[in-house]
Tab-separated table of C-alpha atoms in Angstrom:
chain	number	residue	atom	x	y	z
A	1	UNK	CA	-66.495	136.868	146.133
A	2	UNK	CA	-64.993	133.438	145.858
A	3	UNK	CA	-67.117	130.465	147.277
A	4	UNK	CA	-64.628	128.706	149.512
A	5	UNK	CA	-66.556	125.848	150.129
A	6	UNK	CA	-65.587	124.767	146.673
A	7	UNK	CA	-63.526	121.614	147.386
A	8	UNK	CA	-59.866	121.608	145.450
A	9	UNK	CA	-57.939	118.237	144.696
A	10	UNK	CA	-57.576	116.886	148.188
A	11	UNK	CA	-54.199	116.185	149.927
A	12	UNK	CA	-54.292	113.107	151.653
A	13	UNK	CA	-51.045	113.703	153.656
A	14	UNK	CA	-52.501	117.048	155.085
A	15	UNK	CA	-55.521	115.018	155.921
A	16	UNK	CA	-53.999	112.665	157.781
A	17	UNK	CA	-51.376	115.757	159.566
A	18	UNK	CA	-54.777	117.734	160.267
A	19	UNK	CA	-56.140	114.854	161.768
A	20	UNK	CA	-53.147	114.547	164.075
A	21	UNK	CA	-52.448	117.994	164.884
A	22	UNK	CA	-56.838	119.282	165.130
A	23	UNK	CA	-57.334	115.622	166.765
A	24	UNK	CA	-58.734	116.962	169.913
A	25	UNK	CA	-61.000	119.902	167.577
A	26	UNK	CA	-62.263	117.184	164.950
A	27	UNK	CA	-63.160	114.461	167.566
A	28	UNK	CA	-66.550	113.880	169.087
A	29	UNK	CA	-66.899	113.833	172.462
A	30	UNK	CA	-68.794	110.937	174.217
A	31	UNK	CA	-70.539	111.063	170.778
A	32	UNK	CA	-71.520	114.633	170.633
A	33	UNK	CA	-70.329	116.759	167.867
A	34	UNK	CA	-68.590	120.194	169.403
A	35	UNK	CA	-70.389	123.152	168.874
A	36	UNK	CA	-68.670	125.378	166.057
A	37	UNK	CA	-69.470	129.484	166.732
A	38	UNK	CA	-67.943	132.735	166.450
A	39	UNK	CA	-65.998	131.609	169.568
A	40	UNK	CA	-63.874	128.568	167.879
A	41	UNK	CA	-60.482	128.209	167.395
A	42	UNK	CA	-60.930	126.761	163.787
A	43	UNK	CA	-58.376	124.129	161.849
A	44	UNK	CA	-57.216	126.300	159.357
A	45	UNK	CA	-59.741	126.170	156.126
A	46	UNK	CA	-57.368	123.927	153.839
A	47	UNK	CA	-56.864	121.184	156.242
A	48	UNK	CA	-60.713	121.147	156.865
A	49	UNK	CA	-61.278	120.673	152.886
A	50	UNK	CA	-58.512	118.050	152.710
A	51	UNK	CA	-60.202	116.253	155.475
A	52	UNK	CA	-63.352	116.461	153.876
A	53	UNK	CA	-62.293	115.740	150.586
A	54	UNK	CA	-59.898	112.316	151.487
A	55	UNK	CA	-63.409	110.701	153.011
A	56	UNK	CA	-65.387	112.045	150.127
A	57	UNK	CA	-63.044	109.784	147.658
A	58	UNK	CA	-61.622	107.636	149.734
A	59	UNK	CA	-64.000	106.212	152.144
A	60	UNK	CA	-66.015	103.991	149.637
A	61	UNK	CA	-67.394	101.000	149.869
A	62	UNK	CA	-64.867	98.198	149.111
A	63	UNK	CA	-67.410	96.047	146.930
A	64	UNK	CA	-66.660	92.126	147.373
A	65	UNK	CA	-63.808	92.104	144.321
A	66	UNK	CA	-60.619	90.334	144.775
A	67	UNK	CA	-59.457	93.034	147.857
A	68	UNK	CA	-61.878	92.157	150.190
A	69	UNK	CA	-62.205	88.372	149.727
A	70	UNK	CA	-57.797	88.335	150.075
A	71	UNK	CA	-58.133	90.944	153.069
A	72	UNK	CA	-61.069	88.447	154.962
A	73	UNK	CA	-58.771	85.119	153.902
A	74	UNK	CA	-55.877	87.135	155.603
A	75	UNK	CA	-58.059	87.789	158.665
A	76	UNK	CA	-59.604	84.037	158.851
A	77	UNK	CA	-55.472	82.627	158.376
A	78	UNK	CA	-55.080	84.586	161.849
A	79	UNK	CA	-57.419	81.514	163.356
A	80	UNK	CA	-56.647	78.380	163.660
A	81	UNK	CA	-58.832	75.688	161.343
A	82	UNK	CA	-60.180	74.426	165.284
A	83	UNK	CA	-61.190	77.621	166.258
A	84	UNK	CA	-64.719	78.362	167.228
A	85	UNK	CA	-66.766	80.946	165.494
A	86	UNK	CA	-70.001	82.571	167.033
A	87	UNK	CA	-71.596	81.899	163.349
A	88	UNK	CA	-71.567	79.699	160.934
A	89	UNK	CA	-69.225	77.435	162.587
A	90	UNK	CA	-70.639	74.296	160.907
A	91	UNK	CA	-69.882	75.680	157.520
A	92	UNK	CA	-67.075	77.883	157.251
A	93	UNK	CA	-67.622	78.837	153.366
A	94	UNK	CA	-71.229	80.301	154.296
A	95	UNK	CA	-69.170	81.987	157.435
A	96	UNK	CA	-66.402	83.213	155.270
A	97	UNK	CA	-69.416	85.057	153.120
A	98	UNK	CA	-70.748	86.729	155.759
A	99	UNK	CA	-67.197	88.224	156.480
A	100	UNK	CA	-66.912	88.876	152.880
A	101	UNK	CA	-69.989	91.192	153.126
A	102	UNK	CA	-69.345	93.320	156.175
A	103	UNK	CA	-65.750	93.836	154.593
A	104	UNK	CA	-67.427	95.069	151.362
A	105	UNK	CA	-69.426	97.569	152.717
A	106	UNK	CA	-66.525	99.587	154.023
A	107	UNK	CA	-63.829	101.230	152.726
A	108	UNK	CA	-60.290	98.946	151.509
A	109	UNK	CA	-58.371	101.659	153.105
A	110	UNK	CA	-59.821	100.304	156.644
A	111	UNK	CA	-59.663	96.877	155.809
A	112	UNK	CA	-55.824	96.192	157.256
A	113	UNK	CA	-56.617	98.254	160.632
A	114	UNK	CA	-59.802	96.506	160.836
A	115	UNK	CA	-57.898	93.065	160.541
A	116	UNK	CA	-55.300	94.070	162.953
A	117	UNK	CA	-57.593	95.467	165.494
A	118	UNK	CA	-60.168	92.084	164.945
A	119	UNK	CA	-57.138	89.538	165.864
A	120	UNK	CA	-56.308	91.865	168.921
A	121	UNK	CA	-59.209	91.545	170.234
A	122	UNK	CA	-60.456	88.228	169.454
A	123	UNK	CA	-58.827	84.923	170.484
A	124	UNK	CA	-61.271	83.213	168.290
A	125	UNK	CA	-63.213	83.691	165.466
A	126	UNK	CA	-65.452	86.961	165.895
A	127	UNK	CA	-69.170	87.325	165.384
A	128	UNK	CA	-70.482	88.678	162.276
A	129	UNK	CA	-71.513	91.513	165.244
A	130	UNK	CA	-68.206	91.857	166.464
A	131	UNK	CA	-66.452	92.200	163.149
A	132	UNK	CA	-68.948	95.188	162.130
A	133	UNK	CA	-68.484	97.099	165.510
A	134	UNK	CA	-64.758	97.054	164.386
A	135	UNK	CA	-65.329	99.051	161.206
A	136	UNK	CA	-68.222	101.557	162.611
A	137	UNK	CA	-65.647	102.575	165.205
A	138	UNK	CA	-62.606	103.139	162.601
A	139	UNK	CA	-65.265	104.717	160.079
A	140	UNK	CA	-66.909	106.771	162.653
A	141	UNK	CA	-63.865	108.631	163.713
A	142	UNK	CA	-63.596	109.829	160.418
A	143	UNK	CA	-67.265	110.337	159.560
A	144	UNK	CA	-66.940	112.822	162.650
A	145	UNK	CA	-64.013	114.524	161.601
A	146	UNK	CA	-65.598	115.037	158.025
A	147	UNK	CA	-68.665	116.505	159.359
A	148	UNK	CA	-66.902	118.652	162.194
A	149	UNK	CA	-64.761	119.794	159.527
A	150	UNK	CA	-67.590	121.098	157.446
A	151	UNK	CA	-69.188	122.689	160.479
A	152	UNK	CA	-65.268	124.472	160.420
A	153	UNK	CA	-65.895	125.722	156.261
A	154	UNK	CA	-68.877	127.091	157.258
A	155	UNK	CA	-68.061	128.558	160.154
A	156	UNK	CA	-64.845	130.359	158.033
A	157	UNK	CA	-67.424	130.981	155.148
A	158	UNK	CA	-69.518	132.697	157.457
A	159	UNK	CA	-66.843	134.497	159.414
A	160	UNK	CA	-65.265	136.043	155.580
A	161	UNK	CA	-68.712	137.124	154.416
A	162	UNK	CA	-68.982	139.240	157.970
A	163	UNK	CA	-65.324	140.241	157.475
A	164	UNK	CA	-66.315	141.385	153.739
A	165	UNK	CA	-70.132	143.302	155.240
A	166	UNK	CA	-68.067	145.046	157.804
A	167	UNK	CA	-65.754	146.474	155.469
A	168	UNK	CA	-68.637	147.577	153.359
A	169	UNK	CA	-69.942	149.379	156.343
A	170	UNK	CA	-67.006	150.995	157.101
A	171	UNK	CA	-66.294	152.340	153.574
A	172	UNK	CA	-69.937	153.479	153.816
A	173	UNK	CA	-69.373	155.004	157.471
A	174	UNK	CA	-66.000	157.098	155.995
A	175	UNK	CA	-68.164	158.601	153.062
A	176	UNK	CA	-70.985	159.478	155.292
A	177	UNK	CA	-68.293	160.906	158.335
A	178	UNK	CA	-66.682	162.861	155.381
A	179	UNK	CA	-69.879	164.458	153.744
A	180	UNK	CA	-71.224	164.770	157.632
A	181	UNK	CA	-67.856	166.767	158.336
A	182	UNK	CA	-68.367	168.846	154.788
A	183	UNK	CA	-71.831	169.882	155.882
A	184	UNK	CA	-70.654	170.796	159.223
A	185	UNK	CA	-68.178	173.091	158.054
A	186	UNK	CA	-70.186	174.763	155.160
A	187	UNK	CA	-73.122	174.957	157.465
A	188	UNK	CA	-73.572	174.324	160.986
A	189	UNK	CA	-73.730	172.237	163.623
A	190	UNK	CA	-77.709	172.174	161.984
A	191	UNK	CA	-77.217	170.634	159.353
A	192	UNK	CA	-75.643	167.496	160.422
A	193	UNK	CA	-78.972	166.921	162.580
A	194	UNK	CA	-81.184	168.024	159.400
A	195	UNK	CA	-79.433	165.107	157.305
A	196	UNK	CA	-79.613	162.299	160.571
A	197	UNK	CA	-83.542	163.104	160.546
A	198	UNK	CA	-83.949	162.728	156.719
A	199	UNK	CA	-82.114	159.760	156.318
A	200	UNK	CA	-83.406	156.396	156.675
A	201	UNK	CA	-84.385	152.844	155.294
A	202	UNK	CA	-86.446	154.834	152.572
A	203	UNK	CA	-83.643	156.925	151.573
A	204	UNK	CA	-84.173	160.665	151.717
A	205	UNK	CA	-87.519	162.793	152.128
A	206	UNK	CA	-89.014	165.734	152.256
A	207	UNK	CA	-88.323	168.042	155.555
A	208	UNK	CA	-91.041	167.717	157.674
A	209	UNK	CA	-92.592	171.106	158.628
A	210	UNK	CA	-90.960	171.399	162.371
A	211	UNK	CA	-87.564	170.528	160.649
A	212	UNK	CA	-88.071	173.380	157.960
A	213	UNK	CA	-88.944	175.850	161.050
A	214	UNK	CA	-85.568	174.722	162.901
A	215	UNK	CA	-83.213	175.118	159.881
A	216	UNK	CA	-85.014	178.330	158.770
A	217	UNK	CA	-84.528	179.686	162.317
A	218	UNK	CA	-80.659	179.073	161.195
A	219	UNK	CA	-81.123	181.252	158.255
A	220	UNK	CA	-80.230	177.929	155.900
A	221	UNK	CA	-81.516	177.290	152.821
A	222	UNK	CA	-83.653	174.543	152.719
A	223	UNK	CA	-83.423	173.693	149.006
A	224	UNK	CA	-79.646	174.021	149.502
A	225	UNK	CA	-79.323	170.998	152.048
A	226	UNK	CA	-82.319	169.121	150.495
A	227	UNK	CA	-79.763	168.555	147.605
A	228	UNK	CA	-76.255	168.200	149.765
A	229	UNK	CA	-78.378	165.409	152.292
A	230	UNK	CA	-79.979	163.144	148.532
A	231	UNK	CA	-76.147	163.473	147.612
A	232	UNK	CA	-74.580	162.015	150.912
A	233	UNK	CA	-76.937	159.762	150.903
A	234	UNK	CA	-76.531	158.709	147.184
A	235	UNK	CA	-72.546	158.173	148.559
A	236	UNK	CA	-73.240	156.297	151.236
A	237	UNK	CA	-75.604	153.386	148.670
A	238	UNK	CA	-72.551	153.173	146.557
């Protein structure tokens, strides 16, 4: 059996369509992650490991190289040189820093949405705070969708493994029906009772003394179905 929670080379354009089209299946709601049973509708297994697989390489930290510092100047040319900042106000290098860091600790991929959303929001300069609450809101709807999606993987690993047991069971449930339906016609209705008492967990054993009385009162031979019940049961471990 395959292990299909083995992650392929991700494709970010499925991501992004799985994210659209499963929006309402790999969203939290009011911050509580949906339960995933036998009962969900699940986003189809490759989107799940695309999803899973874009945040896994994609959603890095940014590091403070020449990305972030150009995406914070971008943000800080969005204020006027009079604007007001909650920190650092007096000196604008040590407040530029600070911006630096919370922009370095999140992925580059965020940092334009982040900036967009930041001057929406904020007629002047933002908190160090209010810049951070920016990115944990972008980051956590993905963080969400990457762990509902593995809660999906699972869920479809689990689901194939009981898809792959009950086809075991029902190879093993056609042997025994057809070596059931062999004794049955060879000898009796007897028989078939005889094997259901002597099989088991332990495999076959020897007929208990009121069994031997029953099938003797047949006229069948005991040695005879001692060997035809140890070889349906030797079918049915196959």
């Amino acid at each position: 059996m395959s292990n299909i929670t083995k992650l392929p080379t991700h494709n970010s354009a499925l991501a992004i369509q799985a994210m659209r089209d499963h929006r309402a299946d790999l969203m939290a709601e009011n911050g509580a992650l949906p339960r995933v049973d036998e009962n969900t509708k699940l986003v189809p297994l490759e989107a799940c490991r695309a999803i899973v697989e874009k945040i896994d390489d994609e959603y890095q930290p940014a590091g403070e190289g020449e990305h972030t510092t150009n995406a914070v100047a971008f943000l800080l040319g969005g204020y006027p040189q009079s604007s007001k900042s909650a920190e650092g106000m007096e000196n604008p290098k040590i407040y530029m820093a600070h911006v630096v860091r919370v922009f370095a600790k999140y992925p580059a991929t965020l940092h334009t949405k982040a900036t967009n959303e930041i001057l929406d929001r904020h007629k002047f300069k933002p908190a160090i705070a209010e810049i951070t609450q920016v990115f944990e809101e972008l980051v956590g709807k993905w963080t969400y969708a990457q762990i509902i999606a593995r809660k999906h993987i699972r869920e479809h690993e689990r689901r194939q493994k009981e898809a792959e047991r009950e086809a075991v069971l029902a190879k093993d449930r056609k042997i025994r029906d057809e070596h059931i339906t062999e004794m049955r016609e060879k000898y009796g209705d007897a028989s078939v009772g005889y094997v259901e008492k002597i099989q088991g967990k332990g495999g076959p054993r020897k007929v208990k003394e009121e069994d031997a009385v029953d099938l003797q009162s047949f006229g069948h031979d005991r040695a005879e179905l001692d060997r035809k019940a140890a070889e349906l049961l030797s079918g049915i471990s196959r």
